PDB file of C-alpha atoms in Angstrom:
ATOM      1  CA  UNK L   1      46.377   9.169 -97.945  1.00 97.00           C
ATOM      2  CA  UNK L   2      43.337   9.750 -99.500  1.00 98.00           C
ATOM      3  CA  UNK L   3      40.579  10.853 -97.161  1.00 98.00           C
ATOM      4  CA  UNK L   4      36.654  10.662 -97.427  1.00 98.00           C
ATOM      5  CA  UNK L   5      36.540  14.340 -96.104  1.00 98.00           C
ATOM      6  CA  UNK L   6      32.737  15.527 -97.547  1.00 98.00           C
ATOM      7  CA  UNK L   7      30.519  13.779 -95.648  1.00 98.00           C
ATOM      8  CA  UNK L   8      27.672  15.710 -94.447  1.00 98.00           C
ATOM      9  CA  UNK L   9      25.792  12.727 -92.982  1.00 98.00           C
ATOM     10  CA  UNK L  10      28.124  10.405 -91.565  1.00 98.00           C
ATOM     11  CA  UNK L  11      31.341  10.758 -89.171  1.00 98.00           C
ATOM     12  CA  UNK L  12      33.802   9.381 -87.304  1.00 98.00           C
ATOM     13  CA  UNK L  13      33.822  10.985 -83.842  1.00 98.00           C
ATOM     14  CA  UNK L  14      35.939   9.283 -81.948  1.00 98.00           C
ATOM     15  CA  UNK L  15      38.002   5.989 -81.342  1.00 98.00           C
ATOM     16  CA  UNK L  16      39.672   4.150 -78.638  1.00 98.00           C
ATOM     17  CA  UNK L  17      40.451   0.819 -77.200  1.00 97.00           C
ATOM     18  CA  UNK L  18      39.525  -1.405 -80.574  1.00 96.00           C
ATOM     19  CA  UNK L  19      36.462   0.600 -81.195  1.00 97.00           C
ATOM     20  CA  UNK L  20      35.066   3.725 -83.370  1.00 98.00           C
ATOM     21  CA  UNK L  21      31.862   6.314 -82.347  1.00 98.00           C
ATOM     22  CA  UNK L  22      30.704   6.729 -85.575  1.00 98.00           C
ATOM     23  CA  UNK L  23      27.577   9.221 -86.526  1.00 98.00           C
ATOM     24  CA  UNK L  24      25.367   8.016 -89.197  1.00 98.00           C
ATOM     25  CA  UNK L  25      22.556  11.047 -89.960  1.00 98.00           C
ATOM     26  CA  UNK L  26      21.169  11.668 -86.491  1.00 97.00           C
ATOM     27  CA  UNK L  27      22.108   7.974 -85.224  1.00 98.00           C
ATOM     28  CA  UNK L  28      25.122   6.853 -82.817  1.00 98.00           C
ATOM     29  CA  UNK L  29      26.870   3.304 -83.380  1.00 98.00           C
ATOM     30  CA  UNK L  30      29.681   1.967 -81.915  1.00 98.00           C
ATOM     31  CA  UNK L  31      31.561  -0.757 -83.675  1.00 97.00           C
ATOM     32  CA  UNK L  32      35.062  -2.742 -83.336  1.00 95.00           C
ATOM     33  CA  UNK L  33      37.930  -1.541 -86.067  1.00 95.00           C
ATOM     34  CA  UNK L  34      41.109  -3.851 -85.888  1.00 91.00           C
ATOM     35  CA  UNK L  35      42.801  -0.516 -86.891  1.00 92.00           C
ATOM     36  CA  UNK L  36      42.507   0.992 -83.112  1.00 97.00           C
ATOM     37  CA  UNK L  37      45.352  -0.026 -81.178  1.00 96.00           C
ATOM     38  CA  UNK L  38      45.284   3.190 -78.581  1.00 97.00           C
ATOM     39  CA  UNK L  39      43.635   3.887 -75.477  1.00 97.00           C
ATOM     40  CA  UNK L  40      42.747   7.241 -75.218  1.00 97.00           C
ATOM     41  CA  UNK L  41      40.107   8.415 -73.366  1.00 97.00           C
ATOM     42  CA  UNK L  42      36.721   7.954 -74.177  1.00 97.00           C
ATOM     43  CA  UNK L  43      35.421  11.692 -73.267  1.00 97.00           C
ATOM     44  CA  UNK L  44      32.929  12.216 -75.963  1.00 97.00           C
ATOM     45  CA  UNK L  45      29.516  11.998 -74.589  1.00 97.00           C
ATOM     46  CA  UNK L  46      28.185   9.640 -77.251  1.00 97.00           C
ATOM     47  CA  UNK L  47      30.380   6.941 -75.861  1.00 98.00           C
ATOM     48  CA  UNK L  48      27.339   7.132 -73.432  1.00 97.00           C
ATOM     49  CA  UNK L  49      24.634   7.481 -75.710  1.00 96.00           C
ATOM     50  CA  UNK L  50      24.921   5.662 -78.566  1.00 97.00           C
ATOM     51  CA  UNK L  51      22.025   3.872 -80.310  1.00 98.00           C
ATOM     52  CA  UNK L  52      23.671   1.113 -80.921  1.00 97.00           C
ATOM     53  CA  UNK L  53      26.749  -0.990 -80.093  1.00 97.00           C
ATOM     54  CA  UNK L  54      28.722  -4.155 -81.732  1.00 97.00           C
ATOM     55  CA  UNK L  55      30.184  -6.146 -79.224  1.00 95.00           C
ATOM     56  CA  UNK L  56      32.833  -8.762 -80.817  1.00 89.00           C
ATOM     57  CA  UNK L  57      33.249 -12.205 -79.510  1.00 87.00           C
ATOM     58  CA  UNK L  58      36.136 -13.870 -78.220  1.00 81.00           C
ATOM     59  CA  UNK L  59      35.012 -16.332 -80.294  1.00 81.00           C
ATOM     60  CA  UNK L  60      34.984 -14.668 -83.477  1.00 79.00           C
ATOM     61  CA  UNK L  61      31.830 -12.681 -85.099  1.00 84.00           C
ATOM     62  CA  UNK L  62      29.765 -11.110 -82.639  1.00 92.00           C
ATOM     63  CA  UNK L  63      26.359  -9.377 -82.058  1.00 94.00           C
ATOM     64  CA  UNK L  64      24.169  -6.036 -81.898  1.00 96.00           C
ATOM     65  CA  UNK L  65      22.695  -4.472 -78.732  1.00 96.00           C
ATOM     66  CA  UNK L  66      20.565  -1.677 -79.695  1.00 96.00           C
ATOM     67  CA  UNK L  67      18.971   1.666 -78.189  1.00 96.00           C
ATOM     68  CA  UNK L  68      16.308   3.313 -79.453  1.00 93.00           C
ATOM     69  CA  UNK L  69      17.204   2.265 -83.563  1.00 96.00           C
ATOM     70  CA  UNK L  70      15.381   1.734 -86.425  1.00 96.00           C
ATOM     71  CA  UNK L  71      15.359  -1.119 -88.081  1.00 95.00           C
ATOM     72  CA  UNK L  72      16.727   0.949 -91.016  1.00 97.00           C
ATOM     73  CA  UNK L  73      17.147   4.478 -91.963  1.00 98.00           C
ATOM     74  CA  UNK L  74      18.773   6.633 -94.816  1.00 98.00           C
ATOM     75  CA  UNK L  75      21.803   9.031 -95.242  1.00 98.00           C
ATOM     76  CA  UNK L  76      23.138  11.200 -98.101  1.00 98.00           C
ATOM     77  CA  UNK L  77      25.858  11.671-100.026  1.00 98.00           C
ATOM     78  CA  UNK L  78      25.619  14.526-102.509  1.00 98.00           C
ATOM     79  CA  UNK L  79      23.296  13.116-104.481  1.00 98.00           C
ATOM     80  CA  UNK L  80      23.267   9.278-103.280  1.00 98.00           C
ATOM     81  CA  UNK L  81      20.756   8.328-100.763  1.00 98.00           C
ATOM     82  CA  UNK L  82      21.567   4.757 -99.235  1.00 98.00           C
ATOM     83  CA  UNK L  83      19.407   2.527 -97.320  1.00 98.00           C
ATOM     84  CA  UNK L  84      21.138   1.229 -93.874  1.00 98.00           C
ATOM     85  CA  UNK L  85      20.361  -1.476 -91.278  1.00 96.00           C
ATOM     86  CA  UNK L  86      22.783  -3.186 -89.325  1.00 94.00           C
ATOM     87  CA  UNK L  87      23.353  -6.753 -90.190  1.00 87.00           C
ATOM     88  CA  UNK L  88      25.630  -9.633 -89.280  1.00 77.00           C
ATOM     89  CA  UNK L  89      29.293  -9.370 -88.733  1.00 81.00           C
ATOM     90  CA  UNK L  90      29.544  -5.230 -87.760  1.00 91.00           C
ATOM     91  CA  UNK L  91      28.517  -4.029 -90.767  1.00 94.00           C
ATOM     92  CA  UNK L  92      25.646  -1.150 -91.900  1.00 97.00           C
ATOM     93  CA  UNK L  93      25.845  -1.831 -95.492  1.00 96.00           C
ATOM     94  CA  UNK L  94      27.919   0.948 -96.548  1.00 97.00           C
ATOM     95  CA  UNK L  95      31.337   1.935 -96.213  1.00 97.00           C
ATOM     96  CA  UNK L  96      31.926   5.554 -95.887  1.00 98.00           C
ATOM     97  CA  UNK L  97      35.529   5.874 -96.571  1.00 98.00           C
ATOM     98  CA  UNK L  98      34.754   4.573-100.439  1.00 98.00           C
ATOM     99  CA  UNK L  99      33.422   8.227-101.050  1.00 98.00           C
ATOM    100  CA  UNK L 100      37.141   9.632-101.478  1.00 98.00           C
ATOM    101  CA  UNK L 101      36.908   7.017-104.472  1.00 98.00           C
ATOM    102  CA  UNK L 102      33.725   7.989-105.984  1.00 98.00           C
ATOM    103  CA  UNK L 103      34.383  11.614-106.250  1.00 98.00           C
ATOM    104  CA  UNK L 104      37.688  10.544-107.546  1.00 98.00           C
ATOM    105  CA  UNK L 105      36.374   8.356-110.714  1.00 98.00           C
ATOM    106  CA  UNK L 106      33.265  10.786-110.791  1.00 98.00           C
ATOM    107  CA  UNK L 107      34.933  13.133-112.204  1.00 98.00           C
ATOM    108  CA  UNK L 108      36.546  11.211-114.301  1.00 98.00           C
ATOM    109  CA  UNK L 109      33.350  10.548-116.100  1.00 98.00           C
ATOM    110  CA  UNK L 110      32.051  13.734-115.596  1.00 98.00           C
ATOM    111  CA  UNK L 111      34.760  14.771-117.888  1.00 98.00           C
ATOM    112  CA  UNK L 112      35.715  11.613-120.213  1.00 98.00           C
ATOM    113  CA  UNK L 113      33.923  13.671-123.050  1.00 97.00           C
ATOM    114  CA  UNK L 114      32.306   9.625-124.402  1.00 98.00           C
ATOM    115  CA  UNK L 115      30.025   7.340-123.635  1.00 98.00           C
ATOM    116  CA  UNK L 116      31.797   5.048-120.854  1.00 98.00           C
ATOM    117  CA  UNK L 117      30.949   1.833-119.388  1.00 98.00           C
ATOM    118  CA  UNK L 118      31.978   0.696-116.042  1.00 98.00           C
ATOM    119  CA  UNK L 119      32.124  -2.679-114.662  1.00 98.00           C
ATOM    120  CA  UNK L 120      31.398  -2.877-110.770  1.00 98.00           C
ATOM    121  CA  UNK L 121      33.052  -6.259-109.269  1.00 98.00           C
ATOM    122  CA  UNK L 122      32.334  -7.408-105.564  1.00 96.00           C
ATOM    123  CA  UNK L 123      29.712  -4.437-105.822  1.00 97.00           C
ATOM    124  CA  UNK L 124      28.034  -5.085-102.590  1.00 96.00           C
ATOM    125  CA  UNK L 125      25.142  -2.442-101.925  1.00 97.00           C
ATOM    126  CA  UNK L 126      26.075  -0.555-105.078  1.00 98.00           C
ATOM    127  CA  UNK L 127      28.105   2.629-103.674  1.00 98.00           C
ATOM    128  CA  UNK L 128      30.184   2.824-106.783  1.00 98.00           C
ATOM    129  CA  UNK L 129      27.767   1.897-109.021  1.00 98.00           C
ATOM    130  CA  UNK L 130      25.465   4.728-108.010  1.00 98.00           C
ATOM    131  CA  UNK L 131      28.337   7.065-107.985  1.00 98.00           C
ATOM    132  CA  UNK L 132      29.330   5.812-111.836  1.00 98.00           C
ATOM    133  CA  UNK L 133      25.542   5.939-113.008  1.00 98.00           C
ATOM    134  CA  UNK L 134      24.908   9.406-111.238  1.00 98.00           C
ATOM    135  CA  UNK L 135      28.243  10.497-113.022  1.00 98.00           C
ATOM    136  CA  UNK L 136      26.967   9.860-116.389  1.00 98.00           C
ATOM    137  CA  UNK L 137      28.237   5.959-117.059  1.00 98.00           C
ATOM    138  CA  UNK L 138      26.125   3.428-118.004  1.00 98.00           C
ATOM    139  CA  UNK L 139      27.479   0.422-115.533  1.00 98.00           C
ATOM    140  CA  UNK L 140      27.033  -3.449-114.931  1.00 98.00           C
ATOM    141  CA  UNK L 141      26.933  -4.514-111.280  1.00 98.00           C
ATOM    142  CA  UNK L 142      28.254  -7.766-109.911  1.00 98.00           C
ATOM    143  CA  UNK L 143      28.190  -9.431-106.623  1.00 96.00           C
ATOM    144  CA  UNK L 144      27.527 -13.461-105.558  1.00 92.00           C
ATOM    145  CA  UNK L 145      24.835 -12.297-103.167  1.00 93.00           C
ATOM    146  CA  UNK L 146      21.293 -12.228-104.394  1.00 96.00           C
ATOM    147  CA  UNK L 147      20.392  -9.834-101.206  1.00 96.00           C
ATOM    148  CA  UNK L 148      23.276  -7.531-101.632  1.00 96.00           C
ATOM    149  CA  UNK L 149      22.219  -6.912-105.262  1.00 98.00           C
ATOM    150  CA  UNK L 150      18.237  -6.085-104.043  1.00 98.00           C
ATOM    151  CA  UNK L 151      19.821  -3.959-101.442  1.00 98.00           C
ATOM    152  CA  UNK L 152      21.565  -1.891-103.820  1.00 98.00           C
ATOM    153  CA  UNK L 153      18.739  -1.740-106.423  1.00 98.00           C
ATOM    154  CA  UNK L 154      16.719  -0.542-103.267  1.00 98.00           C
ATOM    155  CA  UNK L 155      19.539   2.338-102.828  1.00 98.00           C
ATOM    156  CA  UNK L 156      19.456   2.722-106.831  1.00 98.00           C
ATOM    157  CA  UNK L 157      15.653   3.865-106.336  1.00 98.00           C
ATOM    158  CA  UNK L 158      16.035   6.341-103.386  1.00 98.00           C
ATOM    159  CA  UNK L 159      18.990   7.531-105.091  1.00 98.00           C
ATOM    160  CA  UNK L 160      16.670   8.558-108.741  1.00 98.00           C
ATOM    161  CA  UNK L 161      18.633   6.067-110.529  1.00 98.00           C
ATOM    162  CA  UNK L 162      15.375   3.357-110.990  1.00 97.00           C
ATOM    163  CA  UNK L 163      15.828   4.170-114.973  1.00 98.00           C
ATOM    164  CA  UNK L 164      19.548   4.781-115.147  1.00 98.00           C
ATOM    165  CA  UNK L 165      21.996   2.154-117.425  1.00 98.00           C
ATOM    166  CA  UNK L 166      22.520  -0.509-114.851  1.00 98.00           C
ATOM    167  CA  UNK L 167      22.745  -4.247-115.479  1.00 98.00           C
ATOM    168  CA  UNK L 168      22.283  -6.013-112.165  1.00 98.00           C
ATOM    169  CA  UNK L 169      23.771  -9.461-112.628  1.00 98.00           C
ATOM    170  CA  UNK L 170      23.934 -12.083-109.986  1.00 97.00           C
ATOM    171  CA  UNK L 171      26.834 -14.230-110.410  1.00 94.00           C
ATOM    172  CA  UNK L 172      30.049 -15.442-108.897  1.00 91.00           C
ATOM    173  CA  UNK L 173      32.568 -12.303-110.323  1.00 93.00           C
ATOM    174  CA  UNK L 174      35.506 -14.134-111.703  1.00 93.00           C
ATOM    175  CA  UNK L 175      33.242 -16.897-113.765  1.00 94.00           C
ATOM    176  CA  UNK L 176      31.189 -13.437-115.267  1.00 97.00           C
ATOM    177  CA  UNK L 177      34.515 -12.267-116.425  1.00 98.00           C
ATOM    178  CA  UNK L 178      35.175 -15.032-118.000  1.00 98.00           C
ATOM    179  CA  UNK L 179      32.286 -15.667-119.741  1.00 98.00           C
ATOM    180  CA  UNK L 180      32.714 -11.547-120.670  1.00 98.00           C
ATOM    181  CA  UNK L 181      35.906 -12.293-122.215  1.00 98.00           C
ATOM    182  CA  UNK L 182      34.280 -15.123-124.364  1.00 98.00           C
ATOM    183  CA  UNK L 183      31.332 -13.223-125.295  1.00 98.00           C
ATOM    184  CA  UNK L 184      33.842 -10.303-126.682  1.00 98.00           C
ATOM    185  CA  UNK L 185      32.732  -7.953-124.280  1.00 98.00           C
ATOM    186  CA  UNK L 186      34.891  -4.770-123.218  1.00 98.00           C
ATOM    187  CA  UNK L 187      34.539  -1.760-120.397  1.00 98.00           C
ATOM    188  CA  UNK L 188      36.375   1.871-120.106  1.00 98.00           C
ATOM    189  CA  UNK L 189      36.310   1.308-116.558  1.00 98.00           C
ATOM    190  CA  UNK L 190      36.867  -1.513-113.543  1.00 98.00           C
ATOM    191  CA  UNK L 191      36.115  -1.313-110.585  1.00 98.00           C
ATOM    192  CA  UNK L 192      36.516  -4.272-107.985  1.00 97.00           C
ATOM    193  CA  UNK L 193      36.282  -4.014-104.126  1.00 94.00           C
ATOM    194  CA  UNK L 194      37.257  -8.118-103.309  1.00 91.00           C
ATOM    195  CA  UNK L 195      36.556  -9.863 -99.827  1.00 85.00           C
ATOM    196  CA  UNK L 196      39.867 -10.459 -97.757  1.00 83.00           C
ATOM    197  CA  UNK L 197      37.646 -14.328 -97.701  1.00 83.00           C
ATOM    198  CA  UNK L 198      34.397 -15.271 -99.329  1.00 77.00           C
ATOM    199  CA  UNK L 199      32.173 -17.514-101.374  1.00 73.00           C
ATOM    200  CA  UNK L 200      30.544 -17.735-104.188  1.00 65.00           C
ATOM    201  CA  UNK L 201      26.912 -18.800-104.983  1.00 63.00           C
ATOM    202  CA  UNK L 202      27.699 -22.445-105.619  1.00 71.00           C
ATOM    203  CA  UNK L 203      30.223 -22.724-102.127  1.00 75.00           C
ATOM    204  CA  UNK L 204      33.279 -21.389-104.365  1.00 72.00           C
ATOM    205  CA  UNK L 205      36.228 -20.442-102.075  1.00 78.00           C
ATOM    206  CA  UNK L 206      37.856 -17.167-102.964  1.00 75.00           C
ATOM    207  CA  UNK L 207      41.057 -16.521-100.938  1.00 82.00           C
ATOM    208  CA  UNK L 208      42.071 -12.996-102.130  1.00 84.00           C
ATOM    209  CA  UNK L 209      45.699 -13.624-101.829  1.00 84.00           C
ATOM    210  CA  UNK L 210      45.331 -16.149-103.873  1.00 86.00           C
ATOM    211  CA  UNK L 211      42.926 -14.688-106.402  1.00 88.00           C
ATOM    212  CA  UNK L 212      43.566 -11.230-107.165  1.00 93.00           C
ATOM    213  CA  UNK L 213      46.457 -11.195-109.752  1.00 95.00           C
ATOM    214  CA  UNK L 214      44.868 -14.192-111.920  1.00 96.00           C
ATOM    215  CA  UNK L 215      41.476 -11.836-111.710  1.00 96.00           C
ATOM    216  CA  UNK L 216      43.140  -8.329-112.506  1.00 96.00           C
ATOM    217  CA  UNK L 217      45.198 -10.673-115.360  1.00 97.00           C
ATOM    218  CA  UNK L 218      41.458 -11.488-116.561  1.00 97.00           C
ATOM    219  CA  UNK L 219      39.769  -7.695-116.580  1.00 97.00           C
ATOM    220  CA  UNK L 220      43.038  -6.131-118.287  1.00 96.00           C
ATOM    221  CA  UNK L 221      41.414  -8.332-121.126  1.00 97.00           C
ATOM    222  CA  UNK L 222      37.664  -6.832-120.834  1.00 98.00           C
ATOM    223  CA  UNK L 223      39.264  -2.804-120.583  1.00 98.00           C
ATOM    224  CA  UNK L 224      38.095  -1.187-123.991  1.00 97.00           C
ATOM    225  CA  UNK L 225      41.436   0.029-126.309  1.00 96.00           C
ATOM    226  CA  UNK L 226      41.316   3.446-124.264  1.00 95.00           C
ATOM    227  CA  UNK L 227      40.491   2.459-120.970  1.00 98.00           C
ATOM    228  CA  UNK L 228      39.622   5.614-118.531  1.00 98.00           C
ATOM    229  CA  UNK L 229      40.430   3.814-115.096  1.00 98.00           C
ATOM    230  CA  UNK L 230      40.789   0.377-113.114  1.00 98.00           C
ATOM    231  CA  UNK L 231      40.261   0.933-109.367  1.00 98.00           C
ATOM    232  CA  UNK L 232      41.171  -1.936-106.873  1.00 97.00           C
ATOM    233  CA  UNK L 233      40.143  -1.627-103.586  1.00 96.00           C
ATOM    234  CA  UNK L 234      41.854  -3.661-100.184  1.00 94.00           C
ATOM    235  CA  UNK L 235      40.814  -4.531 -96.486  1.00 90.00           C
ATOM    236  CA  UNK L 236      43.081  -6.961 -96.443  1.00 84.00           C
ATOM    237  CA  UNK L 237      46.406  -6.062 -94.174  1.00 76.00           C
ATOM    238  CA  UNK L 238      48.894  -8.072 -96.773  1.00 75.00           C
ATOM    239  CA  UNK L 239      47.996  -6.324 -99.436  1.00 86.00           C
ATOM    240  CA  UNK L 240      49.364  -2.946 -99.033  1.00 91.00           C
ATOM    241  CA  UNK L 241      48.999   0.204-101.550  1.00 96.00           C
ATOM    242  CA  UNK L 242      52.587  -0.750-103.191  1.00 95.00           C
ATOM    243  CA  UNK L 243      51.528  -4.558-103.709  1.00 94.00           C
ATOM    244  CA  UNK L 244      48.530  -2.767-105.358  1.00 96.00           C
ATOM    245  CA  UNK L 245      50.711  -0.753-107.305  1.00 97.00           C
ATOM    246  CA  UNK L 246      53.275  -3.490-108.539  1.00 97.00           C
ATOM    247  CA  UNK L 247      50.639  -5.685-109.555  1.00 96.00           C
ATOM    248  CA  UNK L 248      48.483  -3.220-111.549  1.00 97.00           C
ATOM    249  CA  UNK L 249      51.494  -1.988-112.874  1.00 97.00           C
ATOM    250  CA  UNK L 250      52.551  -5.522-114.779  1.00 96.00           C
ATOM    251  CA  UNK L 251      49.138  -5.738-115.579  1.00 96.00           C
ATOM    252  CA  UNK L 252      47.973  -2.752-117.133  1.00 96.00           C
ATOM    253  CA  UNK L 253      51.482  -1.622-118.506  1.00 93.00           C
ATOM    254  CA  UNK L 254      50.668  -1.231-122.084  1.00 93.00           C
ATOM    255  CA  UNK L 255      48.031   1.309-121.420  1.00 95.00           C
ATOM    256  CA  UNK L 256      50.460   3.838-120.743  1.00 93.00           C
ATOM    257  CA  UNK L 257      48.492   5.181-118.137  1.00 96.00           C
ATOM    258  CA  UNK L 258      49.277   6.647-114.457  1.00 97.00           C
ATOM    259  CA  UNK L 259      49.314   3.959-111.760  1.00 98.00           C
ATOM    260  CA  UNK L 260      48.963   5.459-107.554  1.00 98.00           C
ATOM    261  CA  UNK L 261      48.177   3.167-104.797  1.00 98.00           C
ATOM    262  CA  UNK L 262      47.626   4.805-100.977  1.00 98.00           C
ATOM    263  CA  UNK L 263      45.635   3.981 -97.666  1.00 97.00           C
ATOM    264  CA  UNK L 264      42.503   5.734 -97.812  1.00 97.00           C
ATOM    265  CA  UNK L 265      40.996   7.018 -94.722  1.00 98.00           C
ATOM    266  CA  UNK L 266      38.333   9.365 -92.837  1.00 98.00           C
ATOM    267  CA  UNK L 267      38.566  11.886 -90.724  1.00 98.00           C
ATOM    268  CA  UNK L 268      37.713  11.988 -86.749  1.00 98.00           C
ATOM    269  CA  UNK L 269      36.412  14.894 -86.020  1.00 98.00           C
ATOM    270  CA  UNK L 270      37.306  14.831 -82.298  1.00 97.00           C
ATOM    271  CA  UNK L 271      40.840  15.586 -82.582  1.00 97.00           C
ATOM    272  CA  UNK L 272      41.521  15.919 -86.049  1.00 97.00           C
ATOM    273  CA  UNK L 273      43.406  13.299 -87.151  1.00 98.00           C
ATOM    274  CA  UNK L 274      42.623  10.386 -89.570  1.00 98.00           C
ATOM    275  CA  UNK L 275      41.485   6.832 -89.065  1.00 98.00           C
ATOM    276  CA  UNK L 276      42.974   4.582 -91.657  1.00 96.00           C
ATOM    277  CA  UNK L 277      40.402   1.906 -93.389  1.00 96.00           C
ATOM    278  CA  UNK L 278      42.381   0.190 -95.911  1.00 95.00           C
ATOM    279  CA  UNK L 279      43.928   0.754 -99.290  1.00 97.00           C
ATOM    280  CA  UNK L 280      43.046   1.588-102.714  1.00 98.00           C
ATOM    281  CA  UNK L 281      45.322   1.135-106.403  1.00 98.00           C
ATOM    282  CA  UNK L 282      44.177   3.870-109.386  1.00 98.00           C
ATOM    283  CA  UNK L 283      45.253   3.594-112.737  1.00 98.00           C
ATOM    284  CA  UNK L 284      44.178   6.468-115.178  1.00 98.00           C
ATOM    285  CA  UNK L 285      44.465   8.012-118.553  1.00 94.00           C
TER     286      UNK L 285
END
């Protein structure tokens, strides 16, 4: 497994009963995680104090109850400084477990010895992206939501990226890639984090069982002659690190690079052990 273990700023603390105490900078949140099946018990004081809590619905979604939090606050990364707020559906805007990735393909670039240019699928608030640009590569950004993209521009600016090589492009990802491969255009590096469900600007369903392999078939047509690495990230419980693996591997075949696939996970610091958050496929050269 591959585990986001050099967080200064965020951690898992505990989990139990469907649920994860999570630390982000000085603030306590307690949201549902699929993932927890056990019920140990909750001894950890800031089951009791948190400052804020996501209760799901037995109806599906859920909402927030808060105590004492701002409406939204900063954490580090090395480097990286995101903005978070909690927002609809559980989520902070960030997730933390990515890191084991970005230090991964940072160095990477760091060490490519050329000019590289990565393109950031599904980019969401723009963890990779920062990571990529802060690395050294000059990267194109993607994601259906106009907010998302603001959001990570926002983080690009607290991060001293405002003036690094980043095209921010609003669009629906697999009609960009198309009109990529058309234009002629080509990247050293891909990077795509899909939605288990989602859709695009104009109502567009994407179903990612469905869509994956016809959109990795699509970006092994954008990678430059010498690519430097594709990265395809999953949340989705069908799609496990050797699916990842198998289809990368009849895609990007005639690279003649190194294909791995694994869960990726982060550590709770509690009792030591690791919370698995979904799966990731590398290919490199």
């Amino acid at each position: 497994m591959w585990i986001a273990e050099n967080w200064k700023d965020y951690e898992v603390i505990d989990c139990s009963k469907g649920e994860k105490l999570e630390r982000w900078g000085k603030y306590l949140l307690v949201r549902p995680d699929p993932q927890v099946i056990w019920d140990t018990p909750k001894t950890e004081k800031g089951w009791r104090k948190m400052n804020g809590h996501y209760h799901r619905s037995a109806k599906g979604g859920g909402e927030w109850e808060f105590f004492d939090l701002p409406e939204q606050w900063q954490i580090q990364y090395g480097s990286l400084t995101f903005n978070l707020k909690p927002f609809s559906f559980k989520h902070t805007g960030l997730f933390p477990e990515q890191a084991a990735n970005w230090d991964w393909f940072s160095e990477k670039i760091k060490k490519a010895g050329r000019p590289v240019k990565v393109l950031n699928l599904f980019a969401y608030t723009g963890g990779a992206t920062l990571a990529a640009a802060a690395a050294g590569a000059s990267v194109t950004h993607v994601d259906a939501s106009k907010g998302m993209v603001t959001w990570a521009k926002e983080n690009a600016v607290s991060s001293g990226l405002k003036d690094a090589p980043i095209r921010w492009i609003v669009d629906d990802c697999v009609k960009f890639v198309e009109r990529e491969i058309r234009r002629g255009n080509h990247y050293d590096a891909i990077i795509m984090d899909p939605p288990s469900y989602g859709r695009g600007p104009k109502g567009e369903i994407w179903k990612i069982e469905d869509a994956i392999y016809p959109l990795v078939q699509l970006c092994g047509q954008l990678l430059s002659d010498e690519p430097l690495f594709f990265l395809i990230n999953s949340y989705t419980t069908g799609l496990q690190p050797a699916v990842l693996s198998y289809m990368m591997n009849t895609v990007l075949k005639k690279y003649h690079g190194t294909i791995a696939a694994d869960e990726i996970g982060l550590p709770v610091s509690s009792n030591g052990l690791v919370l698995p958050c979904g799966a990731s496929g590398r290919f490199e050269r």
